[in-house]
XYZ file of C-alpha atoms in Angstrom:
563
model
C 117.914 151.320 148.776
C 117.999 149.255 151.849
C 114.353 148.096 151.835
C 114.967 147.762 147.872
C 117.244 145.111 148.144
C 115.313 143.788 151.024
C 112.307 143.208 149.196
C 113.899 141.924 145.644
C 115.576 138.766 147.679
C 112.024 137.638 148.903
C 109.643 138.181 145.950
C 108.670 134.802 144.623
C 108.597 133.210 141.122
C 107.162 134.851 138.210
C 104.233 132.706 136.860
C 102.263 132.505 133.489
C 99.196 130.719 132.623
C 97.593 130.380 129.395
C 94.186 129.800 131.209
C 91.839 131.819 129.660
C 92.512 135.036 131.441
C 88.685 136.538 131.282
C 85.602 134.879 131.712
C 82.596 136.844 131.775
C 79.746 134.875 130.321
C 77.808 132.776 131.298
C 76.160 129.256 130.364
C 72.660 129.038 129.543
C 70.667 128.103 132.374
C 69.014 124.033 131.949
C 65.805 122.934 132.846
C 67.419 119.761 134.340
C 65.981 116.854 133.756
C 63.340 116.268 135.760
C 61.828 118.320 132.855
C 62.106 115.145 130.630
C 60.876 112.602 133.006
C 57.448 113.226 132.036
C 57.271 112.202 128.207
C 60.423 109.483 128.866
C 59.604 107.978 132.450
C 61.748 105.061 131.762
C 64.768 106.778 130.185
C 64.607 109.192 133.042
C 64.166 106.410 135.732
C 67.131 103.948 134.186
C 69.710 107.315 133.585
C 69.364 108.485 137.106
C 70.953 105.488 138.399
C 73.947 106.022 135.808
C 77.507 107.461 136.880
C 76.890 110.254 134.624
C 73.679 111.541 136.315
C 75.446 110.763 139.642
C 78.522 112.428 138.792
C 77.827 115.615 141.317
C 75.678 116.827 143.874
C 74.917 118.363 146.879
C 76.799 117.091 149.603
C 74.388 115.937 152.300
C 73.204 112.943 148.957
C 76.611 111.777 148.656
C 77.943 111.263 151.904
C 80.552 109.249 152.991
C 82.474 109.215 156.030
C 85.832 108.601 157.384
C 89.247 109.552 158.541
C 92.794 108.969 158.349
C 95.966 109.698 159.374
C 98.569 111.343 156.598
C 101.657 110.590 157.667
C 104.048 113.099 155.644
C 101.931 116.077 157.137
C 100.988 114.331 160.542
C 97.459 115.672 159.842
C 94.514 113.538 160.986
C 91.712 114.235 158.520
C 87.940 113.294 159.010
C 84.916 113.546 157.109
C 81.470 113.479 159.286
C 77.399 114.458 159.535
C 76.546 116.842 161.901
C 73.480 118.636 161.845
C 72.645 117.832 158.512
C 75.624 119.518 157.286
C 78.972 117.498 156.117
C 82.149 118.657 157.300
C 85.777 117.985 156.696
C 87.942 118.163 159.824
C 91.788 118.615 160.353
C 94.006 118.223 163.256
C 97.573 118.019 164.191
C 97.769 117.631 167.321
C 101.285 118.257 167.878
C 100.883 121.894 167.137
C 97.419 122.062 168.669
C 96.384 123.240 164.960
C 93.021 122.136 163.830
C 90.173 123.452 161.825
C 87.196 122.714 159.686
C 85.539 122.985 156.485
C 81.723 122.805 155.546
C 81.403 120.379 152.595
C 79.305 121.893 150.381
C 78.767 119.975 147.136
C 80.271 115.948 146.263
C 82.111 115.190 143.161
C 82.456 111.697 141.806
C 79.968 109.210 141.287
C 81.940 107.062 144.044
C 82.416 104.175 141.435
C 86.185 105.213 140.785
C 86.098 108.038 144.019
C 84.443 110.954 145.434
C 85.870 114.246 146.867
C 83.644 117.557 148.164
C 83.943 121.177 147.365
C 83.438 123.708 149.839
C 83.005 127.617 150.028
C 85.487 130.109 151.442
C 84.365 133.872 151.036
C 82.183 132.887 147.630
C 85.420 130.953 146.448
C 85.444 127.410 146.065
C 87.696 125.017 146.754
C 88.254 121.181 146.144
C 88.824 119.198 149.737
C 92.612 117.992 149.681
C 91.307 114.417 150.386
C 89.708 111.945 148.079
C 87.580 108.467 148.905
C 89.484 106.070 146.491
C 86.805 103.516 145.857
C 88.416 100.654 144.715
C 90.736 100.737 147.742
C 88.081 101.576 150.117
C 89.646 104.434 152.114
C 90.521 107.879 152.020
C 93.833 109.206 151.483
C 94.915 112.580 149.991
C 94.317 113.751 146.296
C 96.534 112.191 143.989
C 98.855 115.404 143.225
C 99.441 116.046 147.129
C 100.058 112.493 148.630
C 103.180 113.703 150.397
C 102.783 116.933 150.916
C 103.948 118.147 154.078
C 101.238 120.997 154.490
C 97.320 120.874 154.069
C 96.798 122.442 150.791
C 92.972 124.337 151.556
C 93.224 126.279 148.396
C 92.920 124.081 145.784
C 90.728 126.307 143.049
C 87.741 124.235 141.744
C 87.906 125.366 137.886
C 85.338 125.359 135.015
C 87.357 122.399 133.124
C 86.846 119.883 135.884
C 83.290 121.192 137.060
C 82.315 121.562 133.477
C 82.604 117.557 133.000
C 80.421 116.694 136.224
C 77.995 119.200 136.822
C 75.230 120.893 134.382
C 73.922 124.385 133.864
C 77.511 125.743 135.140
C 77.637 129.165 136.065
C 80.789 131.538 134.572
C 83.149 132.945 137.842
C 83.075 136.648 138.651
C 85.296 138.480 136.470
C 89.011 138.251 137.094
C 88.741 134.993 139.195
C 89.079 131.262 138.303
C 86.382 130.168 141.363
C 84.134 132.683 142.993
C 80.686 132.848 142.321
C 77.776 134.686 143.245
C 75.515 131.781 143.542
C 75.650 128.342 143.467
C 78.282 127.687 140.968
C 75.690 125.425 138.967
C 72.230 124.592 138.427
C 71.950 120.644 138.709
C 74.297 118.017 140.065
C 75.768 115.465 137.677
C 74.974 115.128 134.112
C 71.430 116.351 132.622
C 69.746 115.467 129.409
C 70.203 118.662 127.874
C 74.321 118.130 128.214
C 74.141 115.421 125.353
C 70.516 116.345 123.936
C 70.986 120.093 123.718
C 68.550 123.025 125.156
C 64.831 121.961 125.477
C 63.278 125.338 125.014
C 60.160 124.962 123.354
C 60.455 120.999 122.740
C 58.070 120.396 125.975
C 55.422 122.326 124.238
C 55.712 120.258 121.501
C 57.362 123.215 118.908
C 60.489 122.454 119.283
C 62.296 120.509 116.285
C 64.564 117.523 116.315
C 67.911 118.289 114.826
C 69.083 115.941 112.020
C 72.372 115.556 110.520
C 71.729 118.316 108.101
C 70.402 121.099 109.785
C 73.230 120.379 112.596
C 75.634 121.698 110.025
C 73.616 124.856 109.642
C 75.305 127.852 111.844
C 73.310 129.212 114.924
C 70.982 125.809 115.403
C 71.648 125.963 119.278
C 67.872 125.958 120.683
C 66.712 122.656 119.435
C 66.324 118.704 120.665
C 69.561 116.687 119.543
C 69.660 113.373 118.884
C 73.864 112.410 118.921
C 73.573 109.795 116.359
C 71.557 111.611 113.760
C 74.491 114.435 113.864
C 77.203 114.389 111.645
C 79.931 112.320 112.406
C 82.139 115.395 113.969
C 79.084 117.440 115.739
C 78.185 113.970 117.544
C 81.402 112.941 118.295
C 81.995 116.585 119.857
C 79.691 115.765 122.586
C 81.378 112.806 124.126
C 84.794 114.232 123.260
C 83.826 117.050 125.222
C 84.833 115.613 128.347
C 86.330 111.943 127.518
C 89.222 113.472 126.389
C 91.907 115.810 127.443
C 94.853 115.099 125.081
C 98.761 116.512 125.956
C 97.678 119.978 125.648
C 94.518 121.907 124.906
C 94.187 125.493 123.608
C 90.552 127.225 123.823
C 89.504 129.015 121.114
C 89.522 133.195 121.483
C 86.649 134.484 123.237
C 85.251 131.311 124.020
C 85.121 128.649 126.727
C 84.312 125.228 126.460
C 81.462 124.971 129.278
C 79.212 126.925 126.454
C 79.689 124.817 124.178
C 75.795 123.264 123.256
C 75.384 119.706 121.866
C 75.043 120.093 117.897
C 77.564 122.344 117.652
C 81.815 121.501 116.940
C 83.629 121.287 119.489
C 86.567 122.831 117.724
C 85.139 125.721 117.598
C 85.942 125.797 121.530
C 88.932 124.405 121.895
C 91.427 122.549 119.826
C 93.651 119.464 121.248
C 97.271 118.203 120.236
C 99.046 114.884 121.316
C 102.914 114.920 121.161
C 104.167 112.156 118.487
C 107.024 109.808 118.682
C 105.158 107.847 121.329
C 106.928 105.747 123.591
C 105.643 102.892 124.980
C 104.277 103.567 128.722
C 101.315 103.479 130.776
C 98.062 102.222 129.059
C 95.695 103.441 131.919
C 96.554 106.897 131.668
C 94.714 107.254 128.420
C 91.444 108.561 127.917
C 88.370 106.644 126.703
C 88.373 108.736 123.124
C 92.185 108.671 122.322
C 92.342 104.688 123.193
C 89.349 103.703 121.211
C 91.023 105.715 118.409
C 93.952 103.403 118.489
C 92.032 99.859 118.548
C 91.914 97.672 115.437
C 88.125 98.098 115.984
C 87.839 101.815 115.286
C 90.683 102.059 112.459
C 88.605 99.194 110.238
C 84.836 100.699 110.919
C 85.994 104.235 110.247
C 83.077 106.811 111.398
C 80.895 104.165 111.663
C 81.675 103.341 114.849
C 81.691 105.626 117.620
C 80.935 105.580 121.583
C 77.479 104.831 121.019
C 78.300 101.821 119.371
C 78.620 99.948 122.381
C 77.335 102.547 125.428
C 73.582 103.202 125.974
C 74.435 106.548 127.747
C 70.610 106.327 129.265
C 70.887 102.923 130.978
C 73.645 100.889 132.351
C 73.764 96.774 132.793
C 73.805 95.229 135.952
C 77.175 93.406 136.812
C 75.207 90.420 136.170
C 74.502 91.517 132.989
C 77.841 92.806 131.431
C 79.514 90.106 130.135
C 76.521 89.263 127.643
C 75.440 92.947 127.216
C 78.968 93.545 125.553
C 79.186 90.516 124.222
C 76.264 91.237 122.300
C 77.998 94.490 121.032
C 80.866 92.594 119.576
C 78.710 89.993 117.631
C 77.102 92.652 115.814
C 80.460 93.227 113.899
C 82.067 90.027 114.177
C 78.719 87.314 114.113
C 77.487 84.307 115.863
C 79.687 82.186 113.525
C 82.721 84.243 114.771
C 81.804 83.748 118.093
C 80.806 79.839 118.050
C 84.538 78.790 117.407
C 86.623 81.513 119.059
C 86.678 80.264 122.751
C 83.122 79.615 123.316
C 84.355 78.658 127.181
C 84.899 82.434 127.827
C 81.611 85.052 127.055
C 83.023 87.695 128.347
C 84.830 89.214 125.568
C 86.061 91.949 127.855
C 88.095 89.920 130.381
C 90.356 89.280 127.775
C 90.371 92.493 125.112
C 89.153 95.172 127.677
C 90.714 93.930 131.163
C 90.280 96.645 133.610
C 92.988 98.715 134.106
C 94.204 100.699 137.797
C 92.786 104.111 137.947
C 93.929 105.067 141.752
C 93.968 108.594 140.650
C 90.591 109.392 139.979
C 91.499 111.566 136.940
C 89.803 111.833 133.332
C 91.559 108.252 132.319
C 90.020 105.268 131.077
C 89.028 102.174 133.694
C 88.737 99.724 131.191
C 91.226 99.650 128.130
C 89.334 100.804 125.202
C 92.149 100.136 122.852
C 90.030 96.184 122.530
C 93.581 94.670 121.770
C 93.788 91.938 120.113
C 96.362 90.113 121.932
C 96.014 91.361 125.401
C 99.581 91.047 126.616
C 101.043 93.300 124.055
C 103.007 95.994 125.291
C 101.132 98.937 126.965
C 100.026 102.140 125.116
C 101.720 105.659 125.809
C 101.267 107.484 128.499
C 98.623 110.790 127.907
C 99.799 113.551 129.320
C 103.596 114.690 128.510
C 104.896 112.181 126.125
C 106.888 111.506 122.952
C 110.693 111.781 122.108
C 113.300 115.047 122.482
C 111.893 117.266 119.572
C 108.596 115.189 118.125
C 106.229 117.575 117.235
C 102.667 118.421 118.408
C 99.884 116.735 116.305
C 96.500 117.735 116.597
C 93.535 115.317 117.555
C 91.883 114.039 116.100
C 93.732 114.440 112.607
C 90.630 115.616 110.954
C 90.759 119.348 113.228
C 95.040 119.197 111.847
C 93.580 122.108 109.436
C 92.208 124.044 111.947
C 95.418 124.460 114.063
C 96.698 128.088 114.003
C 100.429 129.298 115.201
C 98.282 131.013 118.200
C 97.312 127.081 118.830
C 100.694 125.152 119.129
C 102.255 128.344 120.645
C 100.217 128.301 123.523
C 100.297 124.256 123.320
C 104.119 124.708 123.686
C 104.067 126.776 126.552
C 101.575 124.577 128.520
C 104.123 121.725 127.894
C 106.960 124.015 128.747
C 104.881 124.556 132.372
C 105.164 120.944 132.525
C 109.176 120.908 132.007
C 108.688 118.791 128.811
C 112.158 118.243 127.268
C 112.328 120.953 123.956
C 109.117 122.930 124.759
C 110.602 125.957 125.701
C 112.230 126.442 122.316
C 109.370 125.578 120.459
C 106.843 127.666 122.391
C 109.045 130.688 122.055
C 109.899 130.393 118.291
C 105.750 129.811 117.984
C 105.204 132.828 120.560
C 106.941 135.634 118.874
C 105.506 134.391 115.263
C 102.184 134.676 117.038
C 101.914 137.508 118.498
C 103.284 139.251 115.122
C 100.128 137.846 113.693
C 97.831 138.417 116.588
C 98.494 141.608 118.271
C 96.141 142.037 120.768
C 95.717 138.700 121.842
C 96.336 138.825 125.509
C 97.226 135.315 126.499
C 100.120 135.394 123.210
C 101.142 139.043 125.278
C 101.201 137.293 128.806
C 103.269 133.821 127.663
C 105.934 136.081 125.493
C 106.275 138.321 128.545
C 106.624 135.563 130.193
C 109.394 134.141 128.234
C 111.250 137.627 128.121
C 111.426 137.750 131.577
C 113.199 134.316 132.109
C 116.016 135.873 129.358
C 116.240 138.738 131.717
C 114.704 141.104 129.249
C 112.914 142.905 131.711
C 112.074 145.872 129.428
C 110.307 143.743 126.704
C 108.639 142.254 129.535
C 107.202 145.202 131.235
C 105.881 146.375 127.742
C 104.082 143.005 126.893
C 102.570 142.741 130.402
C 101.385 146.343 130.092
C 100.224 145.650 126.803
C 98.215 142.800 127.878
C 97.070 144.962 131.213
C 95.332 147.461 128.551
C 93.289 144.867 126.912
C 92.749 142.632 130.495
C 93.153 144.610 133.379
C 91.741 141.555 135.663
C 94.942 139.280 133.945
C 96.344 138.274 137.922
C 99.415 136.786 136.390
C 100.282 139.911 134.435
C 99.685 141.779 137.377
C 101.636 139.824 139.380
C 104.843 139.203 137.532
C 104.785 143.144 136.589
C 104.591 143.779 139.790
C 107.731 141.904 140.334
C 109.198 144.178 137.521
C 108.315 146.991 139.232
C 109.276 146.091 142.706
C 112.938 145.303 141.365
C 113.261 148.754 139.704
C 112.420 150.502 142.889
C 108.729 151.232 141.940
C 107.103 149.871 145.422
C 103.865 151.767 144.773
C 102.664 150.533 141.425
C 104.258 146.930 142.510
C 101.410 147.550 145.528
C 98.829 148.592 143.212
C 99.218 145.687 141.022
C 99.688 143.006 143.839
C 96.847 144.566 145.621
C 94.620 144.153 142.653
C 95.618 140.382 142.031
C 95.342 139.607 145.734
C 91.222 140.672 145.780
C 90.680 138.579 142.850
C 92.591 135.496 144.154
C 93.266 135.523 147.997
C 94.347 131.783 147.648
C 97.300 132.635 145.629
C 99.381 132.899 148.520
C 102.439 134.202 146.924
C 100.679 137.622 145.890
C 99.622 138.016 149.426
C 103.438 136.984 150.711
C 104.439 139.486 148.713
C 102.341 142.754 149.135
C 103.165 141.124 153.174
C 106.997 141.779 152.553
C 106.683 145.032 150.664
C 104.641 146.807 153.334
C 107.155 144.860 156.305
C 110.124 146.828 154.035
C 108.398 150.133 154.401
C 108.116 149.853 157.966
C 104.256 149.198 158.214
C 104.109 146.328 160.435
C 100.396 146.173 160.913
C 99.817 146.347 157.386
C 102.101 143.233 156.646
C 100.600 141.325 159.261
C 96.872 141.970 157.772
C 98.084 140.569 154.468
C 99.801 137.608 156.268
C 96.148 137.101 158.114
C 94.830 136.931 154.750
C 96.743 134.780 153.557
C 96.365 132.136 156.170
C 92.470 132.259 156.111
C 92.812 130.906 153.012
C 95.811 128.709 153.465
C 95.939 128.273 157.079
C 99.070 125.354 157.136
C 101.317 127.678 154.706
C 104.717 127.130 156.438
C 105.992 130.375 155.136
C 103.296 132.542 156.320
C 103.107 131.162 159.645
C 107.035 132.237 159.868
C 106.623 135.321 158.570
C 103.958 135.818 161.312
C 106.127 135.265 163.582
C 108.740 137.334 162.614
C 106.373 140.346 162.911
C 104.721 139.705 166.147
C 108.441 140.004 167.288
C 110.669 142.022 168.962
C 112.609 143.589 166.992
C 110.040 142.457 163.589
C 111.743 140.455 161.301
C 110.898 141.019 157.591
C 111.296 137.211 156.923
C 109.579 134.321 156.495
């Protein structure tokens, strides 16, 4: 009872996710291309010197070196060649703690910023330290400025590889980052990604799709052209990764890294914004939600769409800008327009589309695609948890509001509830348990109502939605996890083990699975055991204040079952 009580005092916070939980296939390999560069020598030769095509790669072509000094963490990082590899060191010197990290692969076109990825085991991981570009230095990534330890496990997922990379590769089975292989085929952004699959087009059999036969079911194999697509299937493709919206619910079964140019995007995933916007910060929109908001887009309707102004194969010198766009505006608006409206200033963007901060180097707009009018009027909402006490969840754009299911804005609720959004935790549960009444077997619905019933303290329901999801997931880590927790409470140390143990393979970086199986082996008296799972936990998170205590504690005399 002793070792019971022991181990209930330590075991950390339940979690829930409503990643998807499984992801098993994988994305059709891409010829890259180089393939294209022989029929379009000049496309090929003007796009590889855009951001998109430079948007990822290996390491060794992106280099750029450095270090600094964090203060909060009193960590001196640096970022060097040696021996044709890049690495990312770390010191702090008071504690004679240091290690380093072989960069494997560079993110970031280094316009706005760059960061690496590197490999731990077959898992990767994003380097906690970003080049910020317009400041010209490094510093840490935005969501760890002051943290006090070096956060080395920081998963690289599918959603952020999926929107710089090309040919991406699915994760093994139960994990969110390791991979067999190289995690994708090419660095930055191919033709295929906007042009679809060129099987059989360089042997001259392969069709062009039009608008029509892009709203035929199954055309996945053939050449796209974006602007010959209907106005949703073409707009898909640079939604795809220009915009993020407050919450975003993948479609069952499916993953939006397979999603193939020609196709809807809604079929994938489906996006909501929160309404009763207050006014906040403009730069934290993305490039599709802004434009949707601009005088500009509400008058010319469908008509006018990204490509209306970006030539996604070549991009204008800065010399060449202000008349480039310029020259975009004038085809709506006219030479006559243009003669008497402050013919002093050509560069309509200085004063419609100023450039806006982007020091965090996330998904958000540089330059304010809203074209305002008047360009002092008061800034835009912010993106990503927004809105007044209660305003509902609308879905985006409003033409998808017919496609959104109660599975949809229950899971949209709970993400916002994650995020501590003022009334989301009613509405995700009063969505939840209509959902899962419709949708039985869906195991993220099982997971987030489990979820849910274990805050109440309803730790029955819980354990019987967590073993329901189990039967139709067994690789679901959070499930595993928080029933372990059940389990552990109720005196059941060996299937809280089993389940821990499980999670732990899958995702050694979680650290908190690993603390835990650490304490529950400490409680039954197996000291070597604990310490083993404390090991493993600091190979992959080597500054983790908690398991360097509990390390401690067991190399002691008498051991200490505390961290």
């Amino acid at each position: 009872m002793h070792k019971r009580r022991l181990l209930a005092g330590v075991l950390l916070t339940a979690v829930v996710s409503v990643r998807t939980i499984s992801q098993t296939k994988s994305a059709k390999v891409e010829a890259g291309s180089e393939a294209c560069s022989g029929c379009h020598s000049e496309i090929y030769k003007s796009y590889s010197k855009t951001v998109m095509a430079n948007a990822s790669g290996m390491a060794s072509d992106g280099v750029i070196t450095g270090e600094f000094n964090h203060k909060t963490s009193g960590v001196r990082y640096r970022v060097y060649k040696q021996d044709e590899h890049l690495w990312m060191s770390y010191e702090r010197e008071s504690e004679k703690f240091r290690g380093q990290r072989d960069l494997l692969y560079f993110i970031g076109s280094g316009r706005k910023g760059r960061t690496y990825l590197f490999s731990d085991q077959g898992f990767l991981f994003e380097a906690p330290i970003n080049w910020y570009s317009q400041e010209g230095r490094w510093s840490m990534t935005p969501a760890y400025m002051e943290a006090r330890e070096i956060p080395m496990n920081l998963p690289s997922f599918s959603s952020c590889l999926n929107c710089h990379t090309s040919g991406l590769q699915a994760p093994a089975p139960g994990t969110d980052n390791k991979f067999s292989g190289p995690p994708f085929v090419h660095g930055g952004i191919t033709c295929e990604r906007c042009h679809g699959a060129g099987e059989g087009h360089t042997e001259g059999n392969g069709p062009v799709v039009s608008s029509s036969s892009a709203n035929s079911p199954g055309v996945r194999s053939a050449i796209v052209n974006p602007a010959k697509l209907s106005v949703e299937r073409r707009d898909s493709i640079c939604m795809e990764c220009h915009f993020e919206g407050t919450a975003a619910v993948e479609q069952p079964g499916k993953q939006v890294y397979q999603f193939q140019p020609g196709e809807r995007l809604a079929d994938y995933i489906h996006y909501f914004l929160l309404s009763g916007n207050q006014p906040e910060r403009a730069e934290a929109l993305s490039q599709f939600e802004a434009l949707s908001l601009s005088a500009c887009k509400r008058k010319s309707g469908d008509k006018m769409w990204c490509g209306s102004c970006h030539d996604p194969h070549a991009e204008p010198g800065a010399g060449e800008k202000a008349a480039y766009y310029r020259s975009k505006c004038l085809n709506c608006h006219g030479e006559a327009f243009a003669a008497k409206h402050h013919p002093d200033k050509p560069d309509c963007r200085q004063c419609h589309m100023p450039a806006l901060p982007s020091k965090d180097v996330a998904h958000t707009e540089g330059t304010d695609h809203r074209i305002r009018r008047y360009p002092n009027a008061p800034p835009v909402p912010r993106l990503q948890a927004r809105g007044t006490a209660g305003a509902p969840l609308v879905a985006f754009p409003e033409s998808d509001a017919s496609l959104a299911t109660t599975r949809d804005f229950a899971l949209a609720w709970e993400a916002l509830a994650q995020r501590n959004v003022e009334g989301a935790s009613h509405q995700a549960e009063e969505y939840l348990r209509k959902a899962v009444t419709e949708s039985q077997d869906d195991p993220l619905l099982l997971a987030a109502l489990g979820f849910v019933e274990q805050k109440h303290g309803h730790e029955k329901e819980a354990r019987e939605l967590y073993e329901r999801t189990l039967k139709i997931e067994p690789l679901a880590n959070d499930v595993a996890t928080n029933l372990g927790i059940l389990e552990a409470r109720s005196g059941n140390l060996r299937r809280a083990v089993e389940l821990w143990q499980g999670a732990f393979e899958r995702a050694p970086h979680r650290s908190a699975i690993g603390m835990n199986l650490a304490m529950a082996f400490c409680a039954a008296g197996q000291k070597e055991e604990a310490r083993r799972y404390v090991l493993r936990v600091l190979e992959f998170n080597p500054d983790y204040g908690k398991g360097k205590a509990l390390l401690v504690h067991l190399n002691g005399d008498p051991v200490q079952c505390r961290p």
